[in-house]
PDB file of C-alpha atoms in Angstrom:
ATOM      1  CA  MET Q 131     -53.830 -33.221 -63.151  1.00  0.00           C
ATOM      2  CA  THR Q 132     -53.676 -36.489 -62.176  1.00  0.00           C
ATOM      3  CA  GLY Q 133     -51.539 -39.690 -63.236  1.00  0.00           C
ATOM      4  CA  LYS Q 134     -47.813 -39.162 -63.445  1.00  0.00           C
ATOM      5  CA  MET Q 135     -46.740 -36.962 -65.432  1.00  0.00           C
ATOM      6  CA  SER Q 136     -43.127 -36.996 -67.647  1.00  0.00           C
ATOM      7  CA  GLY Q 137     -42.035 -34.346 -70.360  1.00  0.00           C
ATOM      8  CA  THR Q 138     -41.833 -31.019 -71.098  1.00  0.00           C
ATOM      9  CA  VAL Q 139     -44.901 -28.301 -71.838  1.00  0.00           C
ATOM     10  CA  GLY Q 140     -44.231 -24.616 -72.587  1.00  0.00           C
ATOM     11  CA  ASN Q 141     -41.866 -23.899 -70.227  1.00  0.00           C
ATOM     12  CA  PHE Q 142     -42.097 -26.665 -67.564  1.00  0.00           C
ATOM     13  CA  VAL Q 143     -40.254 -29.974 -67.033  1.00  0.00           C
ATOM     14  CA  THR Q 144     -42.752 -32.535 -65.211  1.00  0.00           C
ATOM     15  CA  SER Q 145     -41.473 -35.515 -63.845  1.00  0.00           C
ATOM     16  CA  SER Q 146     -42.748 -38.083 -61.247  1.00  0.00           C
ATOM     17  CA  LEU Q 147     -41.513 -38.807 -57.816  1.00  0.00           C
ATOM     18  CA  GLY Q 148     -43.095 -41.817 -56.061  1.00  0.00           C
ATOM     19  CA  SER Q 149     -46.917 -40.980 -56.196  1.00  0.00           C
ATOM     20  CA  GLN Q 150     -45.774 -37.196 -56.830  1.00  0.00           C
ATOM     21  CA  ASN Q 151     -46.012 -35.371 -59.987  1.00  0.00           C
ATOM     22  CA  ILE Q 152     -43.189 -32.155 -60.050  1.00  0.00           C
ATOM     23  CA  VAL Q 153     -43.741 -29.252 -62.411  1.00  0.00           C
ATOM     24  CA  ARG Q 154     -40.106 -27.122 -63.085  1.00  0.00           C
ATOM     25  CA  ALA Q 155     -40.050 -23.884 -64.831  1.00  0.00           C
ATOM     26  CA  LYS Q 156     -37.176 -23.470 -67.403  1.00  0.00           C
ATOM     27  CA  ALA Q 157     -34.679 -20.834 -66.620  1.00  0.00           C
ATOM     28  CA  PHE Q 158     -34.912 -17.930 -68.981  1.00  0.00           C
ATOM     29  CA  SER Q 159     -31.516 -17.563 -70.648  1.00  0.00           C
ATOM     30  CA  ARG Q 160     -29.234 -17.911 -73.864  1.00  0.00           C
ATOM     31  CA  LYS Q 161     -26.436 -19.624 -74.466  1.00  0.00           C
ATOM     32  CA  ASP Q 162     -25.089 -17.487 -76.506  1.00  0.00           C
ATOM     33  CA  ALA Q 163     -25.987 -13.832 -74.870  1.00  0.00           C
ATOM     34  CA  LYS Q 164     -25.001 -11.311 -77.377  1.00  0.00           C
ATOM     35  CA  THR Q 165     -24.656  -8.357 -75.192  1.00  0.00           C
ATOM     36  CA  GLU Q 166     -23.009  -4.878 -76.901  1.00  0.00           C
ATOM     37  CA  ALA Q 167     -20.045  -6.110 -74.589  1.00  0.00           C
ATOM     38  CA  GLN Q 168     -19.682  -9.410 -75.857  1.00  0.00           C
ATOM     39  CA  VAL Q 169     -20.002  -8.398 -79.116  1.00  0.00           C
ATOM     40  CA  LYS Q 170     -17.153  -5.943 -78.617  1.00  0.00           C
ATOM     41  CA  GLN Q 171     -15.228  -8.355 -76.642  1.00  0.00           C
ATOM     42  CA  ARG Q 172     -15.617 -11.178 -79.483  1.00  0.00           C
ATOM     43  CA  ASP Q 173     -14.848  -8.466 -82.553  1.00  0.00           C
ATOM     44  CA  GLY Q 174     -11.430  -7.242 -80.162  1.00  0.00           C
ATOM     45  CA  PHE Q 175     -10.657 -11.170 -80.255  1.00  0.00           C
ATOM     46  CA  LYS Q 176     -11.113 -11.325 -83.970  1.00  0.00           C
ATOM     47  CA  MET Q 177      -9.126  -8.157 -84.800  1.00  0.00           C
ATOM     48  CA  ILE Q 178      -6.356  -8.956 -82.778  1.00  0.00           C
ATOM     49  CA  GLY Q 179      -6.268 -12.337 -83.929  1.00  0.00           C
ATOM     50  CA  GLU Q 180      -6.088 -11.377 -87.661  1.00  0.00           C
ATOM     51  CA  LEU Q 181      -3.514  -8.606 -86.520  1.00  0.00           C
ATOM     52  CA  TYR Q 182      -0.861 -11.490 -85.555  1.00  0.00           C
ATOM     53  CA  PRO Q 183       0.347 -13.384 -88.689  1.00  0.00           C
ATOM     54  CA  ALA Q 184       0.961  -9.292 -90.283  1.00  0.00           C
ATOM     55  CA  LEU Q 185       3.604  -8.995 -87.466  1.00  0.00           C
ATOM     56  CA  GLY Q 186       5.701 -12.250 -89.209  1.00  0.00           C
ATOM     57  CA  SER Q 187       8.424 -13.759 -87.077  1.00  0.00           C
ATOM     58  CA  ILE Q 188       7.761 -10.791 -84.070  1.00  0.00           C
ATOM     59  CA  PRO Q 189       5.986 -12.336 -81.950  1.00  0.00           C
ATOM     60  CA  ALA Q 190       8.139 -15.461 -81.503  1.00  0.00           C
ATOM     61  CA  GLU Q 191      10.561 -13.131 -80.811  1.00  0.00           C
ATOM     62  CA  GLY Q 192       9.081 -11.230 -78.740  1.00  0.00           C
ATOM     63  CA  PHE Q 193       7.525 -13.635 -76.553  1.00  0.00           C
ATOM     64  CA  VAL Q 194      10.357 -15.532 -76.247  1.00  0.00           C
ATOM     65  CA  GLN Q 195      10.107 -15.564 -72.296  1.00  0.00           C
ATOM     66  CA  ARG Q 196       7.043 -17.069 -72.286  1.00  0.00           C
ATOM     67  CA  THR Q 197       6.083 -20.191 -69.790  1.00  0.00           C
ATOM     68  CA  ALA Q 198       7.070 -23.542 -71.477  1.00  0.00           C
ATOM     69  CA  ASN Q 199       3.736 -24.805 -72.156  1.00  0.00           C
ATOM     70  CA  THR Q 200       2.170 -21.762 -73.406  1.00  0.00           C
ATOM     71  CA  SER Q 201       2.173 -20.737 -77.367  1.00  0.00           C
ATOM     72  CA  VAL Q 202       3.528 -17.840 -78.743  1.00  0.00           C
ATOM     73  CA  TYR Q 203       0.276 -17.278 -80.405  1.00  0.00           C
ATOM     74  CA  THR Q 204      -2.046 -17.315 -76.690  1.00  0.00           C
ATOM     75  CA  ALA Q 205       0.989 -15.332 -75.092  1.00  0.00           C
ATOM     76  CA  PHE Q 206       0.721 -12.352 -77.859  1.00  0.00           C
ATOM     77  CA  MET Q 207      -3.048 -12.923 -77.272  1.00  0.00           C
ATOM     78  CA  ALA Q 208      -3.182 -12.765 -73.789  1.00  0.00           C
ATOM     79  CA  ALA Q 209      -0.367  -9.722 -73.284  1.00  0.00           C
ATOM     80  CA  ASN Q 210      -3.521  -7.565 -75.880  1.00  0.00           C
ATOM     81  CA  MET Q 211      -6.675  -8.591 -74.865  1.00  0.00           C
ATOM     82  CA  PRO Q 212      -8.088  -6.264 -73.857  1.00  0.00           C
ATOM     83  CA  LYS Q 213      -5.058  -3.746 -73.391  1.00  0.00           C
ATOM     84  CA  ALA Q 214      -5.148  -3.458 -77.269  1.00  0.00           C
ATOM     85  CA  ILE Q 215      -8.859  -2.650 -77.959  1.00  0.00           C
ATOM     86  CA  ASP Q 216     -10.654   0.302 -77.638  1.00  0.00           C
ATOM     87  CA  LYS Q 217     -14.372  -0.275 -77.008  1.00  0.00           C
ATOM     88  CA  THR Q 218     -15.229   3.117 -75.740  1.00  0.00           C
ATOM     89  CA  GLY Q 219     -16.781   3.759 -79.161  1.00  0.00           C
ATOM     90  CA  ASP Q 220     -19.328   2.085 -81.251  1.00  0.00           C
ATOM     91  CA  ALA Q 221     -17.532  -0.569 -82.757  1.00  0.00           C
ATOM     92  CA  SER Q 222     -14.507  -2.135 -81.472  1.00  0.00           C
ATOM     93  CA  VAL Q 223     -10.928  -0.969 -82.606  1.00  0.00           C
ATOM     94  CA  ILE Q 224      -7.306  -1.626 -82.353  1.00  0.00           C
ATOM     95  CA  ASP Q 225      -5.613   0.900 -79.951  1.00  0.00           C
ATOM     96  CA  TYR Q 226      -2.108   0.343 -81.389  1.00  0.00           C
ATOM     97  CA  THR Q 227      -1.043   2.946 -78.902  1.00  0.00           C
ATOM     98  CA  ASN Q 228      -0.914  -0.094 -76.256  1.00  0.00           C
ATOM     99  CA  LEU Q 229       0.025  -2.943 -78.923  1.00  0.00           C
ATOM    100  CA  ILE Q 230       2.419  -5.336 -77.506  1.00  0.00           C
ATOM    101  CA  VAL Q 231       4.748  -7.279 -79.171  1.00  0.00           C
ATOM    102  CA  ALA Q 232       7.798  -8.023 -76.935  1.00  0.00           C
ATOM    103  CA  ASP Q 233       7.035  -8.634 -73.171  1.00  0.00           C
ATOM    104  CA  GLY Q 234      10.279  -9.919 -71.229  1.00  0.00           C
ATOM    105  CA  SER Q 235      12.568  -9.174 -68.495  1.00  0.00           C
ATOM    106  CA  ILE Q 236      15.061  -6.396 -70.283  1.00  0.00           C
ATOM    107  CA  SER Q 237      14.351  -2.878 -69.518  1.00  0.00           C
ATOM    108  CA  LYS Q 238      12.621  -1.058 -71.650  1.00  0.00           C
ATOM    109  CA  VAL Q 239      14.681   0.840 -74.554  1.00  0.00           C
ATOM    110  CA  ILE Q 240      14.003   4.672 -74.112  1.00  0.00           C
ATOM    111  CA  VAL Q 241      13.377   6.345 -77.062  1.00  0.00           C
ATOM    112  CA  SER Q 242      14.698  10.104 -77.609  1.00  0.00           C
ATOM    113  CA  ASP Q 243      12.440  10.484 -81.125  1.00  0.00           C
ATOM    114  CA  ALA Q 244      11.151   9.524 -84.194  1.00  0.00           C
ATOM    115  CA  VAL Q 245      11.256  11.605 -87.346  1.00  0.00           C
ATOM    116  CA  LEU Q 246       9.480  10.777 -90.508  1.00  0.00           C
ATOM    117  CA  ASP Q 247      10.844  12.331 -93.600  1.00  0.00           C
ATOM    118  CA  GLU Q 248      11.570  11.641 -97.386  1.00  0.00           C
ATOM    119  CA  THR Q 249      14.070   9.003 -96.246  1.00  0.00           C
ATOM    120  CA  GLY Q 250      11.855   7.540 -94.045  1.00  0.00           C
ATOM    121  CA  ILE Q 251      10.970   6.731 -90.203  1.00  0.00           C
ATOM    122  CA  THR Q 252      14.263   7.308 -88.462  1.00  0.00           C
ATOM    123  CA  VAL Q 253      14.925   6.247 -84.989  1.00  0.00           C
ATOM    124  CA  ARG Q 254      16.852   7.402 -81.962  1.00  0.00           C
ATOM    125  CA  TYR Q 255      17.413   5.876 -78.571  1.00  0.00           C
ATOM    126  CA  MET Q 256      19.714   5.917 -75.277  1.00  0.00           C
ATOM    127  CA  PRO Q 257      21.708   2.604 -74.925  1.00  0.00           C
ATOM    128  CA  SER Q 258      21.251   2.753 -71.195  1.00  0.00           C
ATOM    129  CA  LEU Q 259      24.292   1.029 -70.658  1.00  0.00           C
ATOM    130  CA  LYS Q 260      24.698   2.269 -66.649  1.00  0.00           C
ATOM    131  CA  ASN Q 261      21.922  -0.561 -66.052  1.00  0.00           C
ATOM    132  CA  GLN Q 262      24.453  -3.337 -66.085  1.00  0.00           C
ATOM    133  CA  LEU Q 263      21.928  -5.696 -67.516  1.00  0.00           C
ATOM    134  CA  ASN Q 264      22.035  -3.945 -70.764  1.00  0.00           C
ATOM    135  CA  PHE Q 265      24.644  -4.838 -73.126  1.00  0.00           C
ATOM    136  CA  PRO Q 266      26.307  -3.285 -76.029  1.00  0.00           C
ATOM    137  CA  THR Q 267      25.689  -6.308 -77.972  1.00  0.00           C
ATOM    138  CA  ASP Q 268      21.863  -6.291 -77.679  1.00  0.00           C
ATOM    139  CA  GLU Q 269      19.918  -6.017 -80.768  1.00  0.00           C
ATOM    140  CA  ILE Q 270      17.451  -3.149 -80.942  1.00  0.00           C
ATOM    141  CA  VAL Q 271      14.395  -4.034 -83.183  1.00  0.00           C
ATOM    142  CA  VAL Q 272      12.367  -1.178 -84.893  1.00  0.00           C
ATOM    143  CA  LEU Q 273       9.473  -2.211 -86.742  1.00  0.00           C
ATOM    144  CA  ALA Q 274       6.929  -0.288 -88.690  1.00  0.00           C
ATOM    145  CA  LEU Q 275       3.417  -0.873 -88.982  1.00  0.00           C
ATOM    146  CA  LEU Q 276       1.593   0.566 -91.657  1.00  0.00           C
ATOM    147  CA  ALA Q 277      -2.194   1.047 -92.899  1.00  0.00           C
ATOM    148  CA  SER Q 278      -1.530  -1.146 -96.008  1.00  0.00           C
ATOM    149  CA  GLY Q 279      -0.653  -4.352 -94.049  1.00  0.00           C
ATOM    150  CA  GLU Q 280       3.205  -3.930 -94.595  1.00  0.00           C
ATOM    151  CA  LEU Q 281       5.424  -4.759 -91.830  1.00  0.00           C
ATOM    152  CA  TRP Q 282       8.942  -2.871 -92.114  1.00  0.00           C
ATOM    153  CA  VAL Q 283      11.780  -3.899 -89.522  1.00  0.00           C
ATOM    154  CA  GLU Q 284      15.511  -3.132 -88.709  1.00  0.00           C
ATOM    155  CA  ARG Q 285      17.885  -4.393 -86.162  1.00  0.00           C
ATOM    156  CA  GLN Q 286      20.996  -2.958 -85.191  1.00  0.00           C
ATOM    157  CA  PRO Q 287      23.856  -3.915 -81.652  1.00  0.00           C
ATOM    158  CA  ARG Q 288      22.680  -1.678 -78.842  1.00  0.00           C
ATOM    159  CA  GLY Q 289      25.814  -0.111 -78.861  1.00  0.00           C
ATOM    160  CA  SER Q 290      26.971   2.386 -77.060  1.00  0.00           C
ATOM    161  CA  VAL Q 291      26.540   6.231 -78.687  1.00  0.00           C
ATOM    162  CA  ASP Q 292      23.421   7.846 -77.420  1.00  0.00           C
ATOM    163  CA  ASN Q 293      20.865   8.829 -79.883  1.00  0.00           C
ATOM    164  CA  THR Q 294      22.384   5.819 -82.459  1.00  0.00           C
ATOM    165  CA  PRO Q 295      19.672   6.591 -85.037  1.00  0.00           C
ATOM    166  CA  ILE Q 296      17.956   3.704 -86.969  1.00  0.00           C
ATOM    167  CA  LEU Q 297      16.216   3.820 -90.060  1.00  0.00           C
ATOM    168  CA  ILE Q 298      13.340   2.391 -91.487  1.00  0.00           C
ATOM    169  CA  PRO Q 299      13.869   2.898 -95.143  1.00  0.00           C
ATOM    170  CA  VAL Q 300       9.852   3.474 -95.883  1.00  0.00           C
ATOM    171  CA  THR Q 301       9.100   6.247 -98.379  1.00  0.00           C
ATOM    172  CA  ASN Q 302       6.132   7.696 -99.906  1.00  0.00           C
ATOM    173  CA  VAL Q 303       4.198   7.744 -96.939  1.00  0.00           C
ATOM    174  CA  THR Q 304       2.659  10.295 -94.062  1.00  0.00           C
ATOM    175  CA  ALA Q 305       2.055   9.638 -90.717  1.00  0.00           C
ATOM    176  CA  ALA Q 306      -1.156   8.846 -91.227  1.00  0.00           C
ATOM    177  CA  ASP Q 307      -0.188   5.862 -93.170  1.00  0.00           C
ATOM    178  CA  ILE Q 308       1.784   4.346 -90.000  1.00  0.00           C
ATOM    179  CA  LEU Q 309      -0.290   2.510 -87.727  1.00  0.00           C
ATOM    180  CA  GLY Q 310       2.790   2.384 -84.880  1.00  0.00           C
ATOM    181  CA  VAL Q 311       6.592   2.069 -84.695  1.00  0.00           C
ATOM    182  CA  TYR Q 312       7.431  -0.198 -82.263  1.00  0.00           C
ATOM    183  CA  VAL Q 313      11.284  -0.860 -80.500  1.00  0.00           C
ATOM    184  CA  PHE Q 314      12.177  -3.471 -78.144  1.00  0.00           C
ATOM    185  CA  ALA Q 315      15.411  -4.940 -76.995  1.00  0.00           C
ATOM    186  CA  LYS Q 316      17.207  -8.454 -78.186  1.00  0.00           C
ATOM    187  CA  ARG Q 317      19.649 -10.816 -75.984  1.00  0.00           C
ATOM    188  CA  ALA Q 318      22.500 -11.198 -79.092  1.00  0.00           C
ATOM    189  CA  ASP Q 319      21.378 -14.883 -78.311  1.00  0.00           C
ATOM    190  CA  GLY Q 320      17.438 -14.460 -78.312  1.00  0.00           C
ATOM    191  CA  SER Q 321      17.047 -15.909 -74.867  1.00  0.00           C
ATOM    192  CA  LYS Q 322      15.750 -12.784 -73.759  1.00  0.00           C
ATOM    193  CA  VAL Q 323      13.513  -9.213 -74.608  1.00  0.00           C
ATOM    194  CA  SER Q 324      12.697  -6.196 -73.176  1.00  0.00           C
ATOM    195  CA  LYS Q 325       9.024  -4.902 -73.042  1.00  0.00           C
ATOM    196  CA  THR Q 326       7.619  -2.530 -75.611  1.00  0.00           C
ATOM    197  CA  ALA Q 327       8.420   0.537 -76.487  1.00  0.00           C
ATOM    198  CA  TYR Q 328       5.494   3.013 -78.980  1.00  0.00           C
ATOM    199  CA  VAL Q 329       6.911   5.016 -80.430  1.00  0.00           C
ATOM    200  CA  PRO Q 330       5.118   8.198 -81.713  1.00  0.00           C
ATOM    201  CA  ILE Q 331       6.345  10.013 -84.953  1.00  0.00           C
ATOM    202  CA  ASN Q 332       7.189  13.141 -85.243  1.00  0.00           C
ATOM    203  CA  ASN Q 333       7.027  15.298 -88.300  1.00  0.00           C
TER     204      ASN Q 333
END
């Protein structure tokens, strides 16, 4: 090869430096590689993103203790990626047992049981007032997310009586219709919340 060279030939880039011709090979890489792990990660991100609006105002309440420069959406996505995504199968799916709807500094609510019958879902919890950071006026928030996309939310003061029930009056459903039941505590003024408690259903 003679004379000054400049341009691209196949997988080579040519240029000149003084009297020398320089030939460099292009890197064999793809800007948008789609390995199985990357595809599952992207699919999981999309699924969590689509779940966000289905939870209505709950993320705004549950992530009230986020940093000032973090949006509710960002806090929700960061909390649930990748913990709430199961990538062990052929495709990503949401792991509703690990879904986080609230993340704060109040102690997690201790739920004694959750029973599904013809009246709905009855959830009983311990007030845990021996922990002096818990107040009887705290609000206990209970939500049920259904496979149909419905969201049921019930609230009541923490109170001081053990096993105080909260009824979610959803009827004509089976345990298979319920994606998840979640409980968190919230200060009466909304300034602080607890972490999320996932509640398994008993029939």
